[in-house]
Amino acid sequence: MDIQDIPLEECIEDRNIKGNIGVSVKNLSFAYDRDNIFNNINFEIKPGEFVGIMGKSGIGKTTLIRLLMNFITPSTGSINYYDNHGNEMQLSGTVREYISYVPQGNTLFSGTIRKNILIGKEDATDEEIWDALDKAVCKDFVELLPEGLDTVIGEKGMGLSEGQAQRLGLARALIRKSDFIILDEATSALDESTEGLLLEHLSDMTPRPTCILITHRKSVLNYCNREFVLEGGNLNVRSIGQV
Ligand SMILES: Nc1ncnc2c1ncn2[C@@H]1O[C@H](COP(=O)(O)OP(=O)(O)OP(=O)(O)O)[C@@H](O)[C@H]1O
Ligand SMILES: [Mg+2]
């Protein structure tokens, strides 16, 4: 009943941005209650850029993603998406059609592996599913399961290891082939070499998607063009390499 009582969110019908997407954030402030999580922060993420976001637990990394995806509204400031053709899109729920988001924590459902992956793209063929599993570095372990894609898993991926569940969650996002990918500590349970392989797959995708990688691990920054560090309501930018 609570869910039914939530008013329908406004979405902009104009889907005018195409291909690689960037985002420009100006004078953004936000507070849940009294204390500001962000004090007037400014940044831009260019189309095709990989940005690593770091900062202490509870500093506001996930909150920043909620703002970028319009799940919550800034107290002040603007968030605008744009493409390489000079088109812009105002922030609304529509923006989520352009973004693949892997949230923090395990978000698998009970059912077969196939059903879980199809949540990302309802009409995907088995070939597309295997391609997404390959990109998410989980093809090998699914192939070894006697029931393969028809293997039934429990709620939150019960029956799988944490890292296997995490990779299936990534495959479910990658099957959408979005131009903007957000991973919120989505590789935290993987060993460094598996994580590296997955990030290599992401940066080899054509066209190269724009990526936000929230992480506590320095090794992820090897795949990023810039590092954003959140601290005390501010965002500090460090350049790592060219896009
Ligand atoms: N829905 C909410 N209502 C009120 N306060 C919240 C809400 N969600 C988060 N917070 C608070 O906002 C702050 C930032 O939380 P956030 O989840 O963005 O942190 P984080 O940087 O992602 O941390 P972690 O690394 O642990 O995931 C925290 O102090 C948290 O308690
Ligand atoms: Mg978080």
PDB file of C-alpha atoms and ligand atoms in Angstrom:
ATOM      1  CA  MET A   1       0.000   0.000   0.000  1.00  0.00           C
ATOM      2  CA  ASP A   2       2.890   2.344   0.804  1.00  0.00           C
ATOM      3  CA  ILE A   3       4.310   1.745  -2.660  1.00  0.00           C
ATOM      4  CA  GLN A   4       0.947   2.394  -4.315  1.00  0.00           C
ATOM      5  CA  ASP A   5       0.682   5.697  -2.445  1.00  0.00           C
ATOM      6  CA  ILE A   6       3.945   7.025  -3.896  1.00  0.00           C
ATOM      7  CA  PRO A   7       3.061   9.652  -6.535  1.00  0.00           C
ATOM      8  CA  LEU A   8       4.119   8.814 -10.107  1.00  0.00           C
ATOM      9  CA  GLU A   9       7.379  10.529 -10.923  1.00  0.00           C
ATOM     10  CA  GLU A  10       7.572  12.986 -13.777  1.00  0.00           C
ATOM     11  CA  CYS A  11       9.557  11.770 -16.765  1.00  0.00           C
ATOM     12  CA  ILE A  12      10.633  13.829 -19.746  1.00  0.00           C
ATOM     13  CA  GLU A  13       9.426  12.231 -22.976  1.00  0.00           C
ATOM     14  CA  ASP A  14      12.132  13.875 -25.068  1.00  0.00           C
ATOM     15  CA  ARG A  15      14.803  11.211 -25.511  1.00  0.00           C
ATOM     16  CA  ASN A  16      17.129  13.413 -27.517  1.00  0.00           C
ATOM     17  CA  ILE A  17      20.600  12.332 -26.384  1.00  0.00           C
ATOM     18  CA  LYS A  18      22.409   9.669 -28.408  1.00  0.00           C
ATOM     19  CA  GLY A  19      25.563   7.593 -28.107  1.00  0.00           C
ATOM     20  CA  ASN A  20      28.231   8.554 -25.597  1.00  0.00           C
ATOM     21  CA  ILE A  21      26.887  10.535 -22.663  1.00  0.00           C
ATOM     22  CA  GLY A  22      28.478  12.985 -20.254  1.00  0.00           C
ATOM     23  CA  VAL A  23      27.115  14.749 -17.202  1.00  0.00           C
ATOM     24  CA  SER A  24      27.663  18.246 -15.898  1.00  0.00           C
ATOM     25  CA  VAL A  25      26.974  19.035 -12.228  1.00  0.00           C
ATOM     26  CA  LYS A  26      26.878  22.643 -11.036  1.00  0.00           C
ATOM     27  CA  ASN A  27      26.631  24.105  -7.522  1.00  0.00           C
ATOM     28  CA  LEU A  28      25.144  20.929  -6.100  1.00  0.00           C
ATOM     29  CA  SER A  29      24.148  20.879  -2.436  1.00  0.00           C
ATOM     30  CA  PHE A  30      22.188  18.207  -0.655  1.00  0.00           C
ATOM     31  CA  ALA A  31      21.098  17.282   2.885  1.00  0.00           C
ATOM     32  CA  TYR A  32      18.904  14.383   4.029  1.00  0.00           C
ATOM     33  CA  ASP A  33      17.946  16.107   7.276  1.00  0.00           C
ATOM     34  CA  ARG A  34      19.978  18.938   8.743  1.00  0.00           C
ATOM     35  CA  ASP A  35      23.610  18.222   7.954  1.00  0.00           C
ATOM     36  CA  ASN A  36      24.759  18.856   4.415  1.00  0.00           C
ATOM     37  CA  ILE A  37      26.186  15.817   2.610  1.00  0.00           C
ATOM     38  CA  PHE A  38      27.362  18.064  -0.265  1.00  0.00           C
ATOM     39  CA  ASN A  39      28.280  21.757  -0.084  1.00  0.00           C
ATOM     40  CA  ASN A  40      28.110  23.351  -3.492  1.00  0.00           C
ATOM     41  CA  ILE A  41      30.099  20.787  -5.495  1.00  0.00           C
ATOM     42  CA  ASN A  42      30.913  21.117  -9.208  1.00  0.00           C
ATOM     43  CA  PHE A  43      32.183  18.506 -11.640  1.00  0.00           C
ATOM     44  CA  GLU A  44      31.850  17.196 -15.140  1.00  0.00           C
ATOM     45  CA  ILE A  45      32.214  13.615 -16.373  1.00  0.00           C
ATOM     46  CA  LYS A  46      32.988  13.592 -20.098  1.00  0.00           C
ATOM     47  CA  PRO A  47      31.497  11.070 -22.544  1.00  0.00           C
ATOM     48  CA  GLY A  48      33.557   7.866 -22.426  1.00  0.00           C
ATOM     49  CA  GLU A  49      35.432   8.888 -19.293  1.00  0.00           C
ATOM     50  CA  PHE A  50      36.088   6.449 -16.416  1.00  0.00           C
ATOM     51  CA  VAL A  51      35.881   8.116 -13.013  1.00  0.00           C
ATOM     52  CA  GLY A  52      36.728   6.432  -9.716  1.00  0.00           C
ATOM     53  CA  ILE A  53      34.917   7.789  -6.665  1.00  0.00           C
ATOM     54  CA  MET A  54      36.571   7.286  -3.313  1.00  0.00           C
ATOM     55  CA  GLY A  55      35.857   8.457   0.198  1.00  0.00           C
ATOM     56  CA  LYS A  56      35.228   7.131   3.679  1.00  0.00           C
ATOM     57  CA  SER A  57      32.196   4.980   4.454  1.00  0.00           C
ATOM     58  CA  GLY A  58      29.164   7.217   5.072  1.00  0.00           C
ATOM     59  CA  ILE A  59      30.677  10.249   3.277  1.00  0.00           C
ATOM     60  CA  GLY A  60      28.034  10.347   0.491  1.00  0.00           C
ATOM     61  CA  LYS A  61      29.207   8.224  -2.468  1.00  0.00           C
ATOM     62  CA  THR A  62      25.916   6.338  -2.876  1.00  0.00           C
ATOM     63  CA  THR A  63      24.000   9.559  -2.205  1.00  0.00           C
ATOM     64  CA  LEU A  64      25.787  11.172  -5.159  1.00  0.00           C
ATOM     65  CA  ILE A  65      24.627   8.300  -7.403  1.00  0.00           C
ATOM     66  CA  ARG A  66      21.045   8.644  -6.115  1.00  0.00           C
ATOM     67  CA  LEU A  67      21.186  12.323  -7.094  1.00  0.00           C
ATOM     68  CA  LEU A  68      22.659  11.564 -10.543  1.00  0.00           C
ATOM     69  CA  MET A  69      19.877   9.019 -11.168  1.00  0.00           C
ATOM     70  CA  ASN A  70      17.121  11.335  -9.900  1.00  0.00           C
ATOM     71  CA  PHE A  71      16.056   9.046  -7.048  1.00  0.00           C
ATOM     72  CA  ILE A  72      16.451  12.084  -4.770  1.00  0.00           C
ATOM     73  CA  THR A  73      16.383  15.816  -5.538  1.00  0.00           C
ATOM     74  CA  PRO A  74      19.236  18.287  -4.869  1.00  0.00           C
ATOM     75  CA  SER A  75      18.610  21.140  -2.400  1.00  0.00           C
ATOM     76  CA  THR A  76      20.314  23.465  -4.887  1.00  0.00           C
ATOM     77  CA  GLY A  77      22.183  23.165  -8.167  1.00  0.00           C
ATOM     78  CA  SER A  78      21.752  21.427 -11.493  1.00  0.00           C
ATOM     79  CA  ILE A  79      22.555  18.073 -13.100  1.00  0.00           C
ATOM     80  CA  ASN A  80      22.536  17.942 -16.910  1.00  0.00           C
ATOM     81  CA  TYR A  81      23.301  15.066 -19.232  1.00  0.00           C
ATOM     82  CA  TYR A  82      24.642  15.712 -22.739  1.00  0.00           C
ATOM     83  CA  ASP A  83      25.993  13.852 -25.744  1.00  0.00           C
ATOM     84  CA  ASN A  84      28.750  14.492 -28.305  1.00  0.00           C
ATOM     85  CA  HIS A  85      26.275  16.066 -30.761  1.00  0.00           C
ATOM     86  CA  GLY A  86      25.480  19.052 -28.535  1.00  0.00           C
ATOM     87  CA  ASN A  87      22.147  17.633 -27.287  1.00  0.00           C
ATOM     88  CA  GLU A  88      21.260  18.054 -23.627  1.00  0.00           C
ATOM     89  CA  MET A  89      18.777  16.314 -21.379  1.00  0.00           C
ATOM     90  CA  GLN A  90      17.315  17.793 -18.249  1.00  0.00           C
ATOM     91  CA  LEU A  91      17.319  15.530 -15.207  1.00  0.00           C
ATOM     92  CA  SER A  92      14.200  13.364 -14.795  1.00  0.00           C
ATOM     93  CA  GLY A  93      13.405   9.660 -14.302  1.00  0.00           C
ATOM     94  CA  THR A  94      13.958   9.227 -18.059  1.00  0.00           C
ATOM     95  CA  VAL A  95      17.690   9.442 -17.459  1.00  0.00           C
ATOM     96  CA  ARG A  96      17.614   5.937 -15.939  1.00  0.00           C
ATOM     97  CA  GLU A  97      16.816   4.507 -19.377  1.00  0.00           C
ATOM     98  CA  TYR A  98      20.362   5.514 -20.369  1.00  0.00           C
ATOM     99  CA  ILE A  99      22.123   4.173 -17.278  1.00  0.00           C
ATOM    100  CA  SER A 100      23.080   0.676 -16.128  1.00  0.00           C
ATOM    101  CA  TYR A 101      23.453   0.734 -12.384  1.00  0.00           C
ATOM    102  CA  VAL A 102      24.811  -2.012 -10.173  1.00  0.00           C
ATOM    103  CA  PRO A 103      23.933  -1.061  -6.609  1.00  0.00           C
ATOM    104  CA  GLN A 104      25.890  -1.875  -3.505  1.00  0.00           C
ATOM    105  CA  GLY A 105      24.989  -5.245  -1.975  1.00  0.00           C
ATOM    106  CA  ASN A 106      23.483  -8.365  -3.434  1.00  0.00           C
ATOM    107  CA  THR A 107      20.365  -7.760  -5.510  1.00  0.00           C
ATOM    108  CA  LEU A 108      19.724 -11.169  -7.107  1.00  0.00           C
ATOM    109  CA  PHE A 109      16.282 -12.753  -6.917  1.00  0.00           C
ATOM    110  CA  SER A 110      15.229 -16.356  -6.420  1.00  0.00           C
ATOM    111  CA  GLY A 111      14.808 -18.135  -9.752  1.00  0.00           C
ATOM    112  CA  THR A 112      17.055 -19.326 -12.546  1.00  0.00           C
ATOM    113  CA  ILE A 113      20.238 -17.565 -13.605  1.00  0.00           C
ATOM    114  CA  ARG A 114      18.573 -16.914 -16.992  1.00  0.00           C
ATOM    115  CA  LYS A 115      15.592 -15.180 -15.339  1.00  0.00           C
ATOM    116  CA  ASN A 116      17.890 -13.004 -13.264  1.00  0.00           C
ATOM    117  CA  ILE A 117      19.867 -11.853 -16.300  1.00  0.00           C
ATOM    118  CA  LEU A 118      16.700 -11.248 -18.349  1.00  0.00           C
ATOM    119  CA  ILE A 119      15.648  -8.611 -15.794  1.00  0.00           C
ATOM    120  CA  GLY A 120      18.304  -6.448 -17.485  1.00  0.00           C
ATOM    121  CA  LYS A 121      16.873  -7.050 -20.969  1.00  0.00           C
ATOM    122  CA  GLU A 122      13.583  -8.955 -21.222  1.00  0.00           C
ATOM    123  CA  ASP A 123      13.941 -10.074 -24.835  1.00  0.00           C
ATOM    124  CA  ALA A 124      17.632 -11.042 -24.790  1.00  0.00           C
ATOM    125  CA  THR A 125      18.649 -14.196 -26.663  1.00  0.00           C
ATOM    126  CA  ASP A 126      20.785 -16.917 -25.053  1.00  0.00           C
ATOM    127  CA  GLU A 127      23.690 -15.652 -27.166  1.00  0.00           C
ATOM    128  CA  GLU A 128      23.332 -12.175 -25.640  1.00  0.00           C
ATOM    129  CA  ILE A 129      23.104 -13.718 -22.159  1.00  0.00           C
ATOM    130  CA  TRP A 130      26.344 -15.684 -22.671  1.00  0.00           C
ATOM    131  CA  ASP A 131      28.024 -12.569 -24.060  1.00  0.00           C
ATOM    132  CA  ALA A 132      27.030 -10.589 -20.942  1.00  0.00           C
ATOM    133  CA  LEU A 133      28.223 -13.448 -18.695  1.00  0.00           C
ATOM    134  CA  ASP A 134      31.524 -13.437 -20.561  1.00  0.00           C
ATOM    135  CA  LYS A 135      31.937  -9.651 -20.090  1.00  0.00           C
ATOM    136  CA  ALA A 136      31.159 -10.026 -16.380  1.00  0.00           C
ATOM    137  CA  VAL A 137      33.737 -12.840 -16.066  1.00  0.00           C
ATOM    138  CA  CYS A 138      31.207 -15.454 -14.990  1.00  0.00           C
ATOM    139  CA  LYS A 139      30.787 -17.502 -18.171  1.00  0.00           C
ATOM    140  CA  ASP A 140      33.268 -20.140 -16.967  1.00  0.00           C
ATOM    141  CA  PHE A 141      31.546 -20.904 -13.685  1.00  0.00           C
ATOM    142  CA  VAL A 142      28.016 -20.924 -15.188  1.00  0.00           C
ATOM    143  CA  GLU A 143      29.207 -23.300 -17.936  1.00  0.00           C
ATOM    144  CA  LEU A 144      30.399 -25.716 -15.270  1.00  0.00           C
ATOM    145  CA  LEU A 145      27.005 -25.844 -13.531  1.00  0.00           C
ATOM    146  CA  PRO A 146      25.091 -29.014 -14.573  1.00  0.00           C
ATOM    147  CA  GLU A 147      21.932 -26.971 -15.289  1.00  0.00           C
ATOM    148  CA  GLY A 148      23.808 -23.982 -16.810  1.00  0.00           C
ATOM    149  CA  LEU A 149      21.505 -20.986 -17.301  1.00  0.00           C
ATOM    150  CA  ASP A 150      18.616 -23.000 -15.844  1.00  0.00           C
ATOM    151  CA  THR A 151      20.344 -23.365 -12.468  1.00  0.00           C
ATOM    152  CA  VAL A 152      17.945 -22.193  -9.763  1.00  0.00           C
ATOM    153  CA  ILE A 153      19.434 -19.817  -7.208  1.00  0.00           C
ATOM    154  CA  GLY A 154      17.902 -18.561  -3.973  1.00  0.00           C
ATOM    155  CA  GLU A 155      16.957 -15.040  -2.928  1.00  0.00           C
ATOM    156  CA  LYS A 156      20.095 -12.833  -2.871  1.00  0.00           C
ATOM    157  CA  GLY A 157      21.937 -15.488  -4.873  1.00  0.00           C
ATOM    158  CA  MET A 158      21.816 -18.128  -2.148  1.00  0.00           C
ATOM    159  CA  GLY A 159      23.832 -21.155  -3.227  1.00  0.00           C
ATOM    160  CA  LEU A 160      26.496 -19.005  -4.909  1.00  0.00           C
ATOM    161  CA  SER A 161      29.605 -17.389  -3.491  1.00  0.00           C
ATOM    162  CA  GLU A 162      29.455 -13.635  -2.845  1.00  0.00           C
ATOM    163  CA  GLY A 163      31.805 -12.967  -5.778  1.00  0.00           C
ATOM    164  CA  GLN A 164      29.788 -15.200  -8.137  1.00  0.00           C
ATOM    165  CA  ALA A 165      26.557 -13.442  -7.130  1.00  0.00           C
ATOM    166  CA  GLN A 166      28.235 -10.081  -7.664  1.00  0.00           C
ATOM    167  CA  ARG A 167      29.350 -11.067 -11.185  1.00  0.00           C
ATOM    168  CA  LEU A 168      25.818 -12.199 -12.118  1.00  0.00           C
ATOM    169  CA  GLY A 169      24.554  -8.805 -10.930  1.00  0.00           C
ATOM    170  CA  LEU A 170      27.130  -7.203 -13.227  1.00  0.00           C
ATOM    171  CA  ALA A 171      26.088  -9.406 -16.178  1.00  0.00           C
ATOM    172  CA  ARG A 172      22.460  -8.349 -15.627  1.00  0.00           C
ATOM    173  CA  ALA A 173      23.562  -4.706 -15.975  1.00  0.00           C
ATOM    174  CA  LEU A 174      25.990  -5.213 -18.883  1.00  0.00           C
ATOM    175  CA  ILE A 175      23.413  -7.014 -21.050  1.00  0.00           C
ATOM    176  CA  ARG A 176      21.682  -3.648 -21.449  1.00  0.00           C
ATOM    177  CA  LYS A 177      24.717  -2.257 -23.328  1.00  0.00           C
ATOM    178  CA  SER A 178      24.121   1.186 -21.844  1.00  0.00           C
ATOM    179  CA  ASP A 179      26.257   4.185 -22.646  1.00  0.00           C
ATOM    180  CA  PHE A 180      26.546   5.119 -18.973  1.00  0.00           C
ATOM    181  CA  ILE A 181      27.508   2.545 -16.351  1.00  0.00           C
ATOM    182  CA  ILE A 182      27.569   3.063 -12.595  1.00  0.00           C
ATOM    183  CA  LEU A 183      29.119   0.431 -10.337  1.00  0.00           C
ATOM    184  CA  ASP A 184      28.650   1.066  -6.615  1.00  0.00           C
ATOM    185  CA  GLU A 185      31.291  -1.144  -4.990  1.00  0.00           C
ATOM    186  CA  ALA A 186      30.043  -3.802  -7.414  1.00  0.00           C
ATOM    187  CA  THR A 187      33.400  -5.581  -7.671  1.00  0.00           C
ATOM    188  CA  SER A 188      34.296  -5.491  -3.958  1.00  0.00           C
ATOM    189  CA  ALA A 189      33.988  -9.292  -3.482  1.00  0.00           C
ATOM    190  CA  LEU A 190      36.196 -10.148  -6.472  1.00  0.00           C
ATOM    191  CA  ASP A 191      39.906 -10.909  -6.309  1.00  0.00           C
ATOM    192  CA  GLU A 192      42.093  -8.252  -7.913  1.00  0.00           C
ATOM    193  CA  SER A 193      42.804 -10.159 -11.145  1.00  0.00           C
ATOM    194  CA  THR A 194      39.102 -10.982 -11.814  1.00  0.00           C
ATOM    195  CA  GLU A 195      38.198  -7.372 -11.038  1.00  0.00           C
ATOM    196  CA  GLY A 196      40.922  -6.208 -13.440  1.00  0.00           C
ATOM    197  CA  LEU A 197      39.639  -8.484 -16.203  1.00  0.00           C
ATOM    198  CA  LEU A 198      36.113  -7.133 -15.788  1.00  0.00           C
ATOM    199  CA  LEU A 199      37.299  -3.515 -15.865  1.00  0.00           C
ATOM    200  CA  GLU A 200      39.344  -4.287 -18.987  1.00  0.00           C
ATOM    201  CA  HIS A 201      36.195  -5.664 -20.641  1.00  0.00           C
ATOM    202  CA  LEU A 202      34.385  -2.445 -19.748  1.00  0.00           C
ATOM    203  CA  SER A 203      37.045  -0.192 -21.213  1.00  0.00           C
ATOM    204  CA  ASP A 204      37.274  -2.328 -24.386  1.00  0.00           C
ATOM    205  CA  MET A 205      33.562  -1.939 -25.127  1.00  0.00           C
ATOM    206  CA  THR A 206      32.756   0.045 -28.278  1.00  0.00           C
ATOM    207  CA  PRO A 207      31.619   2.723 -28.064  1.00  0.00           C
ATOM    208  CA  ARG A 208      33.422   3.069 -24.765  1.00  0.00           C
ATOM    209  CA  PRO A 209      30.749   3.689 -22.104  1.00  0.00           C
ATOM    210  CA  THR A 210      31.026   6.458 -19.539  1.00  0.00           C
ATOM    211  CA  CYS A 211      31.754   4.782 -16.202  1.00  0.00           C
ATOM    212  CA  ILE A 212      31.508   5.750 -12.562  1.00  0.00           C
ATOM    213  CA  LEU A 213      33.301   3.254 -10.335  1.00  0.00           C
ATOM    214  CA  ILE A 214      32.749   3.681  -6.613  1.00  0.00           C
ATOM    215  CA  THR A 215      35.452   1.826  -4.774  1.00  0.00           C
ATOM    216  CA  HIS A 216      37.600   1.557  -1.679  1.00  0.00           C
ATOM    217  CA  ARG A 217      40.379  -0.156  -3.693  1.00  0.00           C
ATOM    218  CA  LYS A 218      43.250   1.832  -5.179  1.00  0.00           C
ATOM    219  CA  SER A 219      43.799  -0.827  -7.885  1.00  0.00           C
ATOM    220  CA  VAL A 220      40.513   0.222  -9.579  1.00  0.00           C
ATOM    221  CA  LEU A 221      42.049   3.643 -10.234  1.00  0.00           C
ATOM    222  CA  ASN A 222      44.432   2.007 -12.752  1.00  0.00           C
ATOM    223  CA  TYR A 223      41.435   1.859 -15.096  1.00  0.00           C
ATOM    224  CA  CYS A 224      40.222   5.424 -14.428  1.00  0.00           C
ATOM    225  CA  ASN A 225      40.931   8.734 -16.134  1.00  0.00           C
ATOM    226  CA  ARG A 226      40.230  10.710 -12.984  1.00  0.00           C
ATOM    227  CA  GLU A 227      39.669  10.165  -9.303  1.00  0.00           C
ATOM    228  CA  PHE A 228      37.019  12.066  -7.313  1.00  0.00           C
ATOM    229  CA  VAL A 229      37.596  12.100  -3.578  1.00  0.00           C
ATOM    230  CA  LEU A 230      34.673  13.043  -1.338  1.00  0.00           C
ATOM    231  CA  GLU A 231      35.610  14.662   1.926  1.00  0.00           C
ATOM    232  CA  GLY A 232      33.683  16.881   4.351  1.00  0.00           C
ATOM    233  CA  GLY A 233      30.977  17.849   1.838  1.00  0.00           C
ATOM    234  CA  ASN A 234      33.513  18.688  -0.887  1.00  0.00           C
ATOM    235  CA  LEU A 235      34.696  16.876  -3.975  1.00  0.00           C
ATOM    236  CA  ASN A 236      38.372  16.951  -4.938  1.00  0.00           C
ATOM    237  CA  VAL A 237      39.443  15.897  -8.405  1.00  0.00           C
ATOM    238  CA  ARG A 238      42.719  14.185  -9.310  1.00  0.00           C
ATOM    239  CA  SER A 239      43.717  13.556 -12.889  1.00  0.00           C
ATOM    240  CA  ILE A 240      45.097  10.108 -13.692  1.00  0.00           C
ATOM    241  CA  GLY A 241      45.150   9.797 -17.488  1.00  0.00           C
ATOM    242  CA  GLN A 242      43.631  11.049 -20.747  1.00  0.00           C
ATOM    243  CA  VAL A 243      40.214   9.867 -21.971  1.00  0.00           C
TER     244      VAL A 243
HETATM  245  N1  LIG B   1      17.739   7.703   3.299  1.00  0.00           N
HETATM  246  C1  LIG B   1      18.534   8.344   4.149  1.00  0.00           C
HETATM  247  N2  LIG B   1      18.036   9.171   5.082  1.00  0.00           N
HETATM  248  C2  LIG B   1      18.833   9.846   5.958  1.00  0.00           C
HETATM  249  N3  LIG B   1      20.192   9.740   5.956  1.00  0.00           N
HETATM  250  C3  LIG B   1      20.744   8.922   5.051  1.00  0.00           C
HETATM  251  C4  LIG B   1      19.953   8.173   4.099  1.00  0.00           C
HETATM  252  N4  LIG B   1      20.790   7.435   3.316  1.00  0.00           N
HETATM  253  C5  LIG B   1      22.030   7.710   3.753  1.00  0.00           C
HETATM  254  N5  LIG B   1      22.014   8.587   4.775  1.00  0.00           N
HETATM  255  C6  LIG B   1      23.196   9.141   5.478  1.00  0.00           C
HETATM  256  O1  LIG B   1      23.935   9.907   4.521  1.00  0.00           O
HETATM  257  C7  LIG B   1      25.336   9.720   4.689  1.00  0.00           C
HETATM  258  C8  LIG B   1      25.944   9.257   3.363  1.00  0.00           C
HETATM  259  O2  LIG B   1      25.481   7.944   3.065  1.00  0.00           O
HETATM  260  P1  LIG B   1      25.936   7.153   1.759  1.00  0.00           P
HETATM  261  O3  LIG B   1      25.147   5.905   1.704  1.00  0.00           O
HETATM  262  O4  LIG B   1      25.846   8.070   0.603  1.00  0.00           O
HETATM  263  O5  LIG B   1      27.469   6.853   2.107  1.00  0.00           O
HETATM  264  P2  LIG B   1      28.578   6.064   1.288  1.00  0.00           P
HETATM  265  O6  LIG B   1      29.707   7.010   1.049  1.00  0.00           O
HETATM  266  O7  LIG B   1      27.956   5.431   0.094  1.00  0.00           O
HETATM  267  O8  LIG B   1      29.051   4.954   2.346  1.00  0.00           O
HETATM  268  P3  LIG B   1      29.534   3.415   2.129  1.00  0.00           P
HETATM  269  O9  LIG B   1      30.978   3.471   1.658  1.00  0.00           O
HETATM  270  O10 LIG B   1      29.433   2.826   3.501  1.00  0.00           O
HETATM  271  O11 LIG B   1      28.618   2.776   1.141  1.00  0.00           O
HETATM  272  C9  LIG B   1      25.490   8.730   5.844  1.00  0.00           C
HETATM  273  O12 LIG B   1      25.792   9.450   7.008  1.00  0.00           O
HETATM  274  C10 LIG B   1      24.133   8.070   5.959  1.00  0.00           C
HETATM  275  O13 LIG B   1      23.854   7.692   7.269  1.00  0.00           O
HETATM  276 MG    MG B   2      27.573   3.460  -0.444  1.00  0.00          MG
END
